[in-house]
Amino acid sequence: SFSRTIYVGHRPCPDTEAFIPSKFCDNRIVSSKYTVWNFLPKNLFEQFRRIANFYFLIIFLVQVIVDTPTSPVTSGLPLFFVITVTAIKQGYEDWLRHKADKEVNKYPVTVLEDGRSVKKESEKIKVGDVVEVVEDETFPCDLILLQSSREDGTCFVTTASLDGESNHKTHYTVPDTEKDLQALTATIECEQPQPDLYKHNLPFLSLGPENLLLKGATLKNTKKIYGVAVYTGMETKMALNYQGKSQKRSAVEKSINAFLLVYLCILISKAVVCTTLKYVWQSKEGQDEPWYNQKTQKEKDSNMYLKMFTDFLSFMVLFNFIIPVSMYVTVEMQKFLGSFFITWDKDFFDPEIQEGALVNTSDLNEELGQVEYVFTDKTGTLTQNNMEFIECCIDGFQYRYRDTQSELDGFTVTDGPVNKLQQKKEELFLRALCLCHTVQVKEAGSEVLADQVDGIDGLLLQPEEERGFIASSPDEIALVKGAMKYGFTFLGLESKSMKIKNRQNDIEEYKLLHVLNFDPVRRRMSVIVQTTSGETLLFCKGADSSIFPRVRPEEVDRIRMHVERNATEGYRTLCVAYKQLSAEEYAMADTGLREARLALQDREEKLMAMYNQVEMGMSLIGATAVEDRLQEEAAETMEALQGAGMKVWVLTGDKMETAKSTCYACRLFQRGTELLELTVRTLEDERLKRDEKLHELLQEYHRKAVQDAPPVKAGVTRSWSTANQDYGFIIDGATLSLVMNPPRDADASQYKSLFLQICQNCTAVLCCRMAPLQKAQIVKMVKNSKGSPITLSIGDGANDVSMILEAHVGIGIKGKEGRQAVRNSDYAVPKLKHLKKLLLAHGHLYYVRIAHLVQYFFYKNLCFILPQFLYQFFCGYSQQPLYDAAYLTMYNICFTSMPILAYSLLEQHTSIEILLDNAALYREIANNAMLRWHPFLYWTVLGIFQGLMFFFGVRFLFSNPALQDNGQVFGNWSYGTIVFTVLVFTVTLKLALDTRHWTWINHFVIWGSLAFYVFFSFFWGGIIWPFLKQQRLYFVFANMLSSVSAWLVIIILILLSLLPEILLVVLRKPRGPHSRQVYFSLPFPLLSLNSSFLPYPSYFLIFSLIYILFCSSFILHHVLTRCDVTQSQPITRYLKLYSYVKQWLVSLLVAGLH
Amino acid sequence: MMASSYSAKEEDGHHSGSAGLGGAAVQTRKPDNTAFKQQRLPAWQPILTAGTVLPAFFIIGLIFIPIGIGLYVTSNNIKEFEIDYTGTEMSSPCFNCSQSFSWNSTTPCRCVLFFSLDQPFESNVFMYYGLSNFYQNHRRYVKSRDDSQLNGDLRSLKEPSKECEPYRTNENKPIAPCGAIANSMFNDTLDLFYIDPNGTKTQILLIKKGIAWWTDKHVKFRNPGGSNPNLTAAFIETAKPVNWHKPVYELDIDSENNGFINEDFIVWMRTAALPTFRKLYRVIQKKNNMTPTLPKGSYSLEVTYNYPVRSFEGRKRMILSTISWMGGKNPFLGIAYITVGSICFFLGVVLLFIHHKYGNRNNSSDVPS
């Protein structure tokens, strides 16, 4: 059914046939996901839906089912750890939700039952109950207001906790209801619940949204109300709106997945190679089953192909550590813990609102370091949204308020005479300002703390006025305040009548008939009032573009000049118009509006049509200019962002001139910037139609900005040279929609790409006159353009929500336009200026940290598993693990996890101050520089090199396993332990080499985990563990340490493995003009701006060195053999040595090819 | 070694005090101004530059080259003699033994190899047997043992681990010691004789103690029933490994070296890392300072040929070697140290050259800010 029937007080209506108590849900709010009973299965199911977890589960199951080399514990334990940690985290979060739910559900409420007030728990409220709510309480469910303690049947409500709007909204009781609630029998029919917070269709009994009180809103200024519950529990608007935002994934995660795929390929190819070679090897007589190593009967019986398959699986299991479970945990932990540094940063703390930064998601920390496009809102973001009335223009004459002059009312005409007619117009204009708004006067009784509510203009709380205004938009307050300065004071709204005090200190009273609300599409609002003399007047104020077509054209010209001049000065302008309504006209409008408001379907459209109809044929009175001051350090911030190579786009609903002047003020446009305009005005042309002109202009701009621009060097796409001509691009909403949806469909893609190319070559782009959806459209277009650049949207108002949600990173400003932007953002900061540190310092560091973390994890697992792979060539491809199970398990969990976690939380390869002072450093990491294939290849090659070193170094040592001074020999577990020791030390020291910022934590964790490894190895090998089947490592480590040879080989292998790294660090040192100003080095080689030529020479140098070594020894060999000087003693010595070296190298090569 | 700057960005000292007092009363959301939370922990910021790494290269070079030479010389001074007695070639004295090998033969096959040492072996001599192409590190083989049985656990003695299959039970009796490793224990007997220039043969005393790891012998391996001298009783109701000639309690007459704690057995049970390996067999102790342990001259090696390797193309060797502080002969370490030392030194020279060239071109590019 489409509607629900509610019986007020559960009393059936006499005229309905039968009382059927319908089933509604109770008033329990359940925001939690789990219960005690379903937590385990549900949580496990959800966790294993992740690809990585599922993969590890499969590996674990394979280990359990198939006879595999490593025990299931080795992969089961890490997986169990991961799952448990995640489950605990989610369980804790859910417990918090349970607690919050309980608090809400157990909250005591008063319900009227059979004439008595009964205290009940909130969750027990049923649909149809009559609920009593007193002042400052929140409504326990969605209520229809039946009775209010106020005489006029109204109550005031703030919805601050719902949408952040702190202004008091007036709600009305249901008209013509019986005063005695006990006797009231009524049914309410309303539609089924729907989530839109601002749309309520309650069509029956002529109920409108003004009768509905939403759960979560707070009662203000009213002692007590009674209401009947219509929607309860999970069906309330608040609960329906409670839903998670869609998940955003960062570019780093995409890189991880790409690398994962590479490693999966490596893994599978390793397993395939080993399986194939195994069967080739076994085909030789006597190899598969020598007399000393017979198979069991079961193995002999098993099917050959099945055997091959299980062998393949076994190899997979043996090498599966190459894809580390722990990486996911570490990355999650790094993100979660790392995000605290943003909330903790005291630079983000704003003393005015007593708040710091807010992190809504920690998934995108590193994305902050990758931003290429910044989309910013203008009002409230670039500007303070702290409005001040500057001047007005009445009937073509300019008025400017001057404090210093003591002329009449301080109101001076600056460019025209004053006469009687003028006086009248003036007063009409000021009355219009006083009446046409939704401002409320703060009552003296209700204490509202200035810091709690963001709609209050602090300036208005001046002592001599004793009056505060509350409004949803600061413009309105500025206008009312402006009117007050000129002698017309708005006193307040009481029982639908507005009182104003005029210049003669007389109180004028107007009956408020209708408010035609403001909305961003219409861009204007109107009120219809009735004077005491019975005249009906409509006052309308709005943007010039929306007013001018609705007034008489001859009036426009006089005002337009002023409006445009004011706009170029950066002021916000509004035009004010009025219209006198005749009785018939009003009657028509009245019925029309009422009907539209009660419409069951398409209410919005009908209302809009009605508004448009009413707001016709007005006459223009004047215009206002309100100044919106720039945010603190707005210009510096914008400059820094541009310096960091980001392209800043301003998306605003404001008019072009105002927005342009703001752009100039923010230094987004500079004096030398050539502006390319694509607006309705530039499209006006006598010769051509609009779309033809558009085509022409697009072509022209494209030629200018793209084709004629000097070719930009590849790799340095963000040129920042001052020699080039800078371009700025301006487009307005109407033209944009023409570009997006041209009359001819064929042009669509062409226009779009032309437009994008132009924009990409401009330093700044301004899009004005944008509807909220258009903002998101632009963000989406750039996001999906070639190279899929990372976008960031920053805004403070509800109209920015769509673009905040659309962009890769959404930033909310804790501004004055409510909390909606903050609620929907990924990060929220109090001020625009904080963006600079957030991106340049935090973003940069997070990116470097996590990129290094990811690369390091892959690297360390590659050189962990490579020796194990190589060992297969020496053990008959039998899947014999090289390392003990304990080492296999602990490597990623204990021995090498903490240093990298500490690194990824604390590393500052460049200090924060330098990062902030040199915005250009941000370009170093642009385009995911540290996670591209080039650095990935470097790390992989490093991992392979070190893995080869570890394995073959020990292999050559073990050509004679008698390594102790008592002639005793080492076995295979000693072999593995030596390799593993070298591995743990090398991998940890490699990180130590990369660490540029050694705090005590780094020291503690790096040296501590090495010490822990040694301690653990002693401990693990020191006891016969009763629960182990095999005491493989019993005293292996201690015996290893008693061998000098083992020590020597460990030392030299560590050094040799790190040698190329040390060499690279030395050679990579940036040289050139910049190196002295900014000394920094990233922990890996990359193409950077001021050392772009360096990595290649350094590679070249190393390779040439090795080449020279080879060549010289080759030549020496020839010379020595030719000359036949082997007689003399020293040379024979040398030759012997040389032949050893040659033998070594050859056998290394052979072994490598083996 | 490193140019380093110690940046002490300290937090303001007043903080902790004021927060402790005022924090409880007035709850502000202002973030704490601690060094950790503001990412301002004092930190050591090492910067590797050519100037700091160059000396390190030279020092490494200067240290490693002497060590390498030392290692190389030490390794070269170790005397080692190796003889292959597999007997696959017709000319080999053991040819017959290797050809006529049968598991069931009751009379052991013997063969004698003659060899001579060119140089005397001065210090203690260690005698190894070496096997090739013997995959002691095969997974099926490595896991085929029961360590708790070997540790003297009575339950495991009666009920060996499943890992021991197919060497777990024989004729419904549990095998002790079970498993493939134990079953395939090396059982050739090697005897060494010195032949005087005048032709008299004297047997050289081979000591069979001290060849296994001390901890293995004394802790990891234990006979069932503790120190009970009657091993036969302890191993009652168990079968000997299929390929063994004697049960485990008859490995040696010495009760300290019998059963599971027989050192030859323990040595064998430590599986080798690579398919070509050697294992310590006997030790020849130096008698006095006057005579070398093994003087220069002729020797004969008498082999009791029990161990077949022909089926898997294996080789058997006997190795005599002296030992230094670094273990047996292995030139690898010395060469590696010399090579790395030279590379470091060479790199140092090259870097110095580059460094000077760069350093001259743009003055003090090296000075960290």
PDB file of C-alpha atoms in Angstrom, chain A residues 67-69 281 284 286-288 291-296 299 341 343-346 349 354-355 842 849 871 874-876 878-880 906 908 913 953 955-975 993 995-1001 1003 1024 1029-1031 1034-1036 1039 1044-1045 1048-1049 1051-1052 1055-1056 1059 1062-1063 1065-1067 1069 1071-1072 1076 1079 1101 1105 1109 1137 1140-1141 1144, chain B residues 9 28-31 33 36-50 53 57 60 64 71-72 80 103 126 128 133-135 137-143 145 147 163 165-167 180 184 210-213 215 219-220 243 270-275 278 280 307-308 311-313 323-333 335-338 340 343-344 346-347 350-351 354 358 362 364-366 368-369:
ATOM      1  CA  ASP A  67      49.830 -32.793   2.059  1.00  0.00           C
ATOM      2  CA  THR A  68      51.813 -29.602   1.861  1.00  0.00           C
ATOM      3  CA  PRO A  69      55.349 -28.692   2.876  1.00  0.00           C
ATOM      4  CA  TRP A 281      63.673 -34.654 -12.931  1.00  0.00           C
ATOM      5  CA  LYS A 284      65.175 -40.090 -14.798  1.00  0.00           C
ATOM      6  CA  GLY A 286      66.072 -43.949  -9.824  1.00  0.00           C
ATOM      7  CA  GLN A 287      65.520 -40.307  -9.000  1.00  0.00           C
ATOM      8  CA  ASP A 288      61.914 -40.373  -8.010  1.00  0.00           C
ATOM      9  CA  TRP A 291      65.815 -47.233  -2.199  1.00  0.00           C
ATOM     10  CA  TYR A 292      66.399 -44.944   0.740  1.00  0.00           C
ATOM     11  CA  ASN A 293      63.292 -42.878   0.197  1.00  0.00           C
ATOM     12  CA  GLN A 294      60.325 -45.054  -0.706  1.00  0.00           C
ATOM     13  CA  LYS A 295      56.849 -43.683  -1.158  1.00  0.00           C
ATOM     14  CA  THR A 296      53.969 -44.801   0.940  1.00  0.00           C
ATOM     15  CA  GLU A 299      51.298 -42.107  -2.731  1.00  0.00           C
ATOM     16  CA  PHE A 341      48.117  12.908  13.165  1.00  0.00           C
ATOM     17  CA  THR A 343      43.185  15.206  14.087  1.00  0.00           C
ATOM     18  CA  TRP A 344      45.995  15.883  16.512  1.00  0.00           C
ATOM     19  CA  ASP A 345      47.542  18.658  14.498  1.00  0.00           C
ATOM     20  CA  LYS A 346      47.182  21.816  16.511  1.00  0.00           C
ATOM     21  CA  PHE A 349      42.733  24.013  15.497  1.00  0.00           C
ATOM     22  CA  GLN A 354      37.031  25.532  19.183  1.00  0.00           C
ATOM     23  CA  GLU A 355      37.499  22.673  16.795  1.00  0.00           C
ATOM     24  CA  HIS A 842      50.352  15.638   5.591  1.00  0.00           C
ATOM     25  CA  ARG A 849      55.097   6.645   3.762  1.00  0.00           C
ATOM     26  CA  TYR A 871      66.335 -24.351  -2.887  1.00  0.00           C
ATOM     27  CA  PHE A 874      68.748 -28.567  -4.906  1.00  0.00           C
ATOM     28  CA  CYS A 875      66.252 -30.763  -3.141  1.00  0.00           C
ATOM     29  CA  GLY A 876      64.761 -32.603  -6.064  1.00  0.00           C
ATOM     30  CA  SER A 878      60.305 -31.879  -3.347  1.00  0.00           C
ATOM     31  CA  GLN A 879      58.755 -28.714  -1.828  1.00  0.00           C
ATOM     32  CA  GLN A 880      61.159 -28.913   1.052  1.00  0.00           C
ATOM     33  CA  LEU A 906      56.862   8.600  11.615  1.00  0.00           C
ATOM     34  CA  GLN A 908      59.611  12.627   7.428  1.00  0.00           C
ATOM     35  CA  GLU A 913      58.656  23.215   7.425  1.00  0.00           C
ATOM     36  CA  GLY A 953      76.314 -16.977  -0.772  1.00  0.00           C
ATOM     37  CA  ARG A 955      75.296 -22.263  -1.001  1.00  0.00           C
ATOM     38  CA  PHE A 956      78.997 -21.703  -1.663  1.00  0.00           C
ATOM     39  CA  LEU A 957      79.718 -21.711   2.021  1.00  0.00           C
ATOM     40  CA  PHE A 958      78.009 -25.073   2.261  1.00  0.00           C
ATOM     41  CA  SER A 959      80.139 -26.638  -0.448  1.00  0.00           C
ATOM     42  CA  ASN A 960      81.971 -27.801   2.631  1.00  0.00           C
ATOM     43  CA  PRO A 961      79.451 -28.128   5.436  1.00  0.00           C
ATOM     44  CA  ALA A 962      82.170 -28.675   8.041  1.00  0.00           C
ATOM     45  CA  LEU A 963      81.915 -25.172   9.395  1.00  0.00           C
ATOM     46  CA  GLN A 964      82.724 -25.638  13.056  1.00  0.00           C
ATOM     47  CA  ASP A 965      86.187 -25.650  14.512  1.00  0.00           C
ATOM     48  CA  ASN A 966      85.570 -29.151  15.876  1.00  0.00           C
ATOM     49  CA  GLY A 967      84.984 -30.537  12.423  1.00  0.00           C
ATOM     50  CA  GLN A 968      81.262 -31.114  12.951  1.00  0.00           C
ATOM     51  CA  VAL A 969      78.934 -30.459  10.051  1.00  0.00           C
ATOM     52  CA  PHE A 970      75.837 -28.344   9.544  1.00  0.00           C
ATOM     53  CA  GLY A 971      72.631 -29.654   8.080  1.00  0.00           C
ATOM     54  CA  ASN A 972      69.778 -28.235   6.070  1.00  0.00           C
ATOM     55  CA  TRP A 973      68.165 -26.356   8.965  1.00  0.00           C
ATOM     56  CA  SER A 974      71.420 -24.575   9.671  1.00  0.00           C
ATOM     57  CA  TYR A 975      71.515 -23.643   6.016  1.00  0.00           C
ATOM     58  CA  LEU A 993      69.125   3.067   5.294  1.00  0.00           C
ATOM     59  CA  THR A 995      64.891   6.103   7.217  1.00  0.00           C
ATOM     60  CA  ARG A 996      65.621   9.798   7.135  1.00  0.00           C
ATOM     61  CA  HIS A 997      63.966  10.639  10.418  1.00  0.00           C
ATOM     62  CA  TRP A 998      65.199   8.623  13.346  1.00  0.00           C
ATOM     63  CA  THR A 999      63.096   9.231  16.389  1.00  0.00           C
ATOM     64  CA  TRP A1000      63.606   7.136  19.481  1.00  0.00           C
ATOM     65  CA  ILE A1001      60.715   4.995  18.340  1.00  0.00           C
ATOM     66  CA  HIS A1003      65.648   3.257  17.026  1.00  0.00           C
ATOM     67  CA  ILE A1024      62.578 -29.297  23.231  1.00  0.00           C
ATOM     68  CA  LYS A1029      56.485 -33.085  15.993  1.00  0.00           C
ATOM     69  CA  GLN A1030      60.021 -32.327  14.953  1.00  0.00           C
ATOM     70  CA  GLN A1031      62.695 -30.507  16.880  1.00  0.00           C
ATOM     71  CA  TYR A1034      67.081 -27.476  18.372  1.00  0.00           C
ATOM     72  CA  PHE A1035      70.290 -25.551  19.102  1.00  0.00           C
ATOM     73  CA  VAL A1036      70.728 -24.780  15.430  1.00  0.00           C
ATOM     74  CA  ASN A1039      75.572 -23.704  16.913  1.00  0.00           C
ATOM     75  CA  VAL A1044      83.180 -18.169  12.792  1.00  0.00           C
ATOM     76  CA  SER A1045      82.499 -18.951   9.157  1.00  0.00           C
ATOM     77  CA  LEU A1048      81.761 -14.029   8.406  1.00  0.00           C
ATOM     78  CA  VAL A1049      79.343 -15.090   5.707  1.00  0.00           C
ATOM     79  CA  ILE A1051      78.447 -10.082   7.626  1.00  0.00           C
ATOM     80  CA  ILE A1052      79.677 -10.122   4.076  1.00  0.00           C
ATOM     81  CA  LEU A1055      77.155  -5.789   3.263  1.00  0.00           C
ATOM     82  CA  LEU A1056      77.143  -7.039  -0.290  1.00  0.00           C
ATOM     83  CA  LEU A1059      76.173  -2.148  -1.275  1.00  0.00           C
ATOM     84  CA  ILE A1062      74.388   2.625  -0.449  1.00  0.00           C
ATOM     85  CA  LEU A1063      75.969   3.392  -3.764  1.00  0.00           C
ATOM     86  CA  VAL A1065      72.017   6.806  -2.197  1.00  0.00           C
ATOM     87  CA  VAL A1066      75.365   8.461  -2.681  1.00  0.00           C
ATOM     88  CA  LEU A1067      75.035   8.907  -6.408  1.00  0.00           C
ATOM     89  CA  LYS A1069      72.260  13.099  -4.275  1.00  0.00           C
ATOM     90  CA  ARG A1071      73.037  18.379  -7.567  1.00  0.00           C
ATOM     91  CA  GLY A1072      72.503  21.610  -9.350  1.00  0.00           C
ATOM     92  CA  ARG A1076      71.621  23.947  -1.802  1.00  0.00           C
ATOM     93  CA  TYR A1079      68.169  19.410   0.705  1.00  0.00           C
ATOM     94  CA  LEU A1101      77.788   3.798 -13.577  1.00  0.00           C
ATOM     95  CA  LEU A1105      81.682  -0.769 -13.224  1.00  0.00           C
ATOM     96  CA  LEU A1109      85.581  -5.525 -13.807  1.00  0.00           C
ATOM     97  CA  LEU A1137      93.229 -16.883  -7.020  1.00  0.00           C
ATOM     98  CA  TYR A1140      89.035 -19.520  -8.149  1.00  0.00           C
ATOM     99  CA  VAL A1141      87.198 -16.324  -8.904  1.00  0.00           C
ATOM    100  CA  TRP A1144      83.098 -19.102  -8.666  1.00  0.00           C
TER     101      TRP A1144
ATOM    102  CA  LYS B   9      62.272  20.349  18.002  1.00  0.00           C
ATOM    103  CA  THR B  28      38.463  21.798  25.180  1.00  0.00           C
ATOM    104  CA  ARG B  29      38.815  19.966  21.940  1.00  0.00           C
ATOM    105  CA  LYS B  30      42.134  21.595  21.352  1.00  0.00           C
ATOM    106  CA  PRO B  31      44.681  18.965  20.360  1.00  0.00           C
ATOM    107  CA  ASN B  33      50.639  20.053  22.079  1.00  0.00           C
ATOM    108  CA  PHE B  36      54.617  13.077  19.349  1.00  0.00           C
ATOM    109  CA  LYS B  37      51.179  14.263  18.342  1.00  0.00           C
ATOM    110  CA  GLN B  38      52.570  17.227  16.465  1.00  0.00           C
ATOM    111  CA  GLN B  39      55.090  14.976  14.681  1.00  0.00           C
ATOM    112  CA  ARG B  40      57.900  16.908  16.219  1.00  0.00           C
ATOM    113  CA  LEU B  41      59.734  14.207  18.103  1.00  0.00           C
ATOM    114  CA  PRO B  42      63.398  15.014  18.236  1.00  0.00           C
ATOM    115  CA  ALA B  43      65.002  13.056  15.484  1.00  0.00           C
ATOM    116  CA  TRP B  44      68.380  12.177  14.149  1.00  0.00           C
ATOM    117  CA  GLN B  45      68.426  12.875  10.459  1.00  0.00           C
ATOM    118  CA  PRO B  46      71.354  11.128   8.881  1.00  0.00           C
ATOM    119  CA  ILE B  47      72.262  12.167   5.378  1.00  0.00           C
ATOM    120  CA  LEU B  48      74.414   9.871   3.361  1.00  0.00           C
ATOM    121  CA  THR B  49      76.627  11.881   1.113  1.00  0.00           C
ATOM    122  CA  ALA B  50      79.627  11.037  -0.965  1.00  0.00           C
ATOM    123  CA  VAL B  53      80.291   7.266   2.515  1.00  0.00           C
ATOM    124  CA  PHE B  57      84.198   2.482   1.462  1.00  0.00           C
ATOM    125  CA  ILE B  60      85.612  -1.485   4.446  1.00  0.00           C
ATOM    126  CA  PHE B  64      88.042  -6.722   4.287  1.00  0.00           C
ATOM    127  CA  LEU B  71      90.874 -16.465   5.394  1.00  0.00           C
ATOM    128  CA  TYR B  72      92.297 -17.486   2.094  1.00  0.00           C
ATOM    129  CA  GLU B  80      92.612 -32.211   2.671  1.00  0.00           C
ATOM    130  CA  TRP B 103      70.506 -56.612   0.497  1.00  0.00           C
ATOM    131  CA  PHE B 126      88.967 -35.460  10.733  1.00  0.00           C
ATOM    132  CA  TYR B 128      84.513 -37.704   6.651  1.00  0.00           C
ATOM    133  CA  ASN B 133      73.469 -37.296  -5.572  1.00  0.00           C
ATOM    134  CA  PHE B 134      71.963 -38.398  -2.299  1.00  0.00           C
ATOM    135  CA  TYR B 135      68.916 -36.302  -1.576  1.00  0.00           C
ATOM    136  CA  ASN B 137      67.039 -32.894   1.820  1.00  0.00           C
ATOM    137  CA  HIS B 138      64.104 -34.375  -0.046  1.00  0.00           C
ATOM    138  CA  ARG B 139      60.933 -33.406   1.728  1.00  0.00           C
ATOM    139  CA  ARG B 140      59.548 -36.921   1.970  1.00  0.00           C
ATOM    140  CA  TYR B 141      62.875 -37.947   3.479  1.00  0.00           C
ATOM    141  CA  VAL B 142      63.390 -34.992   5.818  1.00  0.00           C
ATOM    142  CA  LYS B 143      60.067 -35.396   7.538  1.00  0.00           C
ATOM    143  CA  ARG B 145      61.406 -39.295  11.437  1.00  0.00           C
ATOM    144  CA  ASP B 147      61.845 -36.909  17.158  1.00  0.00           C
ATOM    145  CA  GLU B 163      55.312 -39.292   9.252  1.00  0.00           C
ATOM    146  CA  GLU B 165      55.481 -44.215   6.733  1.00  0.00           C
ATOM    147  CA  PRO B 166      56.369 -46.454   4.957  1.00  0.00           C
ATOM    148  CA  TYR B 167      59.096 -47.168   7.482  1.00  0.00           C
ATOM    149  CA  ALA B 180      63.391 -43.195   6.046  1.00  0.00           C
ATOM    150  CA  SER B 184      68.984 -45.497   5.265  1.00  0.00           C
ATOM    151  CA  GLY B 210      82.746 -36.092  19.562  1.00  0.00           C
ATOM    152  CA  ILE B 211      81.478 -36.278  16.019  1.00  0.00           C
ATOM    153  CA  ALA B 212      77.899 -35.274  16.824  1.00  0.00           C
ATOM    154  CA  TRP B 213      76.611 -31.981  18.253  1.00  0.00           C
ATOM    155  CA  THR B 215      73.271 -30.994  22.497  1.00  0.00           C
ATOM    156  CA  VAL B 219      69.505 -33.764  25.079  1.00  0.00           C
ATOM    157  CA  LYS B 220      67.780 -34.290  21.773  1.00  0.00           C
ATOM    158  CA  ASN B 243      67.600 -52.167   5.780  1.00  0.00           C
ATOM    159  CA  ARG B 270      71.101 -34.424  10.905  1.00  0.00           C
ATOM    160  CA  THR B 271      69.947 -34.170   7.311  1.00  0.00           C
ATOM    161  CA  ALA B 272      72.323 -32.502   4.919  1.00  0.00           C
ATOM    162  CA  ALA B 273      71.494 -29.273   3.132  1.00  0.00           C
ATOM    163  CA  LEU B 274      72.574 -30.254  -0.360  1.00  0.00           C
ATOM    164  CA  PRO B 275      72.577 -33.485  -2.373  1.00  0.00           C
ATOM    165  CA  ARG B 278      79.976 -34.917   3.750  1.00  0.00           C
ATOM    166  CA  LEU B 280      81.966 -36.499  10.026  1.00  0.00           C
ATOM    167  CA  TYR B 307      75.919 -49.159   1.305  1.00  0.00           C
ATOM    168  CA  PRO B 308      74.582 -49.272  -2.242  1.00  0.00           C
ATOM    169  CA  SER B 311      70.984 -47.483  -8.167  1.00  0.00           C
ATOM    170  CA  PHE B 312      70.685 -43.699  -7.963  1.00  0.00           C
ATOM    171  CA  GLU B 313      74.064 -42.908  -9.534  1.00  0.00           C
ATOM    172  CA  ILE B 323      90.422 -28.174  10.564  1.00  0.00           C
ATOM    173  CA  SER B 324      91.124 -24.544  11.259  1.00  0.00           C
ATOM    174  CA  TRP B 325      89.221 -22.047  13.385  1.00  0.00           C
ATOM    175  CA  MET B 326      86.926 -21.436  10.447  1.00  0.00           C
ATOM    176  CA  GLY B 327      86.129 -25.098   9.873  1.00  0.00           C
ATOM    177  CA  GLY B 328      87.061 -27.194   6.881  1.00  0.00           C
ATOM    178  CA  LYS B 329      88.731 -26.169   3.678  1.00  0.00           C
ATOM    179  CA  ASN B 330      86.645 -23.606   1.813  1.00  0.00           C
ATOM    180  CA  PRO B 331      88.301 -20.910  -0.274  1.00  0.00           C
ATOM    181  CA  PHE B 332      84.975 -19.209  -0.903  1.00  0.00           C
ATOM    182  CA  LEU B 333      84.988 -16.945   2.147  1.00  0.00           C
ATOM    183  CA  ILE B 335      87.813 -14.929  -2.075  1.00  0.00           C
ATOM    184  CA  ALA B 336      84.522 -13.266  -1.230  1.00  0.00           C
ATOM    185  CA  TYR B 337      86.167 -11.008   1.340  1.00  0.00           C
ATOM    186  CA  ILE B 338      89.000 -10.087  -0.974  1.00  0.00           C
ATOM    187  CA  VAL B 340      84.203  -7.262  -1.766  1.00  0.00           C
ATOM    188  CA  ILE B 343      85.263  -3.600  -4.997  1.00  0.00           C
ATOM    189  CA  CYS B 344      84.717  -1.247  -2.087  1.00  0.00           C
ATOM    190  CA  PHE B 346      87.806   0.527  -6.159  1.00  0.00           C
ATOM    191  CA  LEU B 347      84.404   2.159  -5.782  1.00  0.00           C
ATOM    192  CA  VAL B 350      85.930   6.016  -8.501  1.00  0.00           C
ATOM    193  CA  LEU B 351      83.600   7.915  -6.225  1.00  0.00           C
ATOM    194  CA  ILE B 354      83.561  11.735  -9.437  1.00  0.00           C
ATOM    195  CA  TYR B 358      81.431  17.424  -9.300  1.00  0.00           C
ATOM    196  CA  ASN B 362      79.525  23.624  -8.495  1.00  0.00           C
ATOM    197  CA  SER B 364      80.095  22.857  -2.120  1.00  0.00           C
ATOM    198  CA  SER B 365      77.186  20.994  -3.634  1.00  0.00           C
ATOM    199  CA  ASP B 366      77.929  18.617  -0.872  1.00  0.00           C
ATOM    200  CA  PRO B 368      73.972  19.807   3.584  1.00  0.00           C
ATOM    201  CA  SER B 369      71.718  22.704   4.305  1.00  0.00           C
TER     202      SER B 369
END
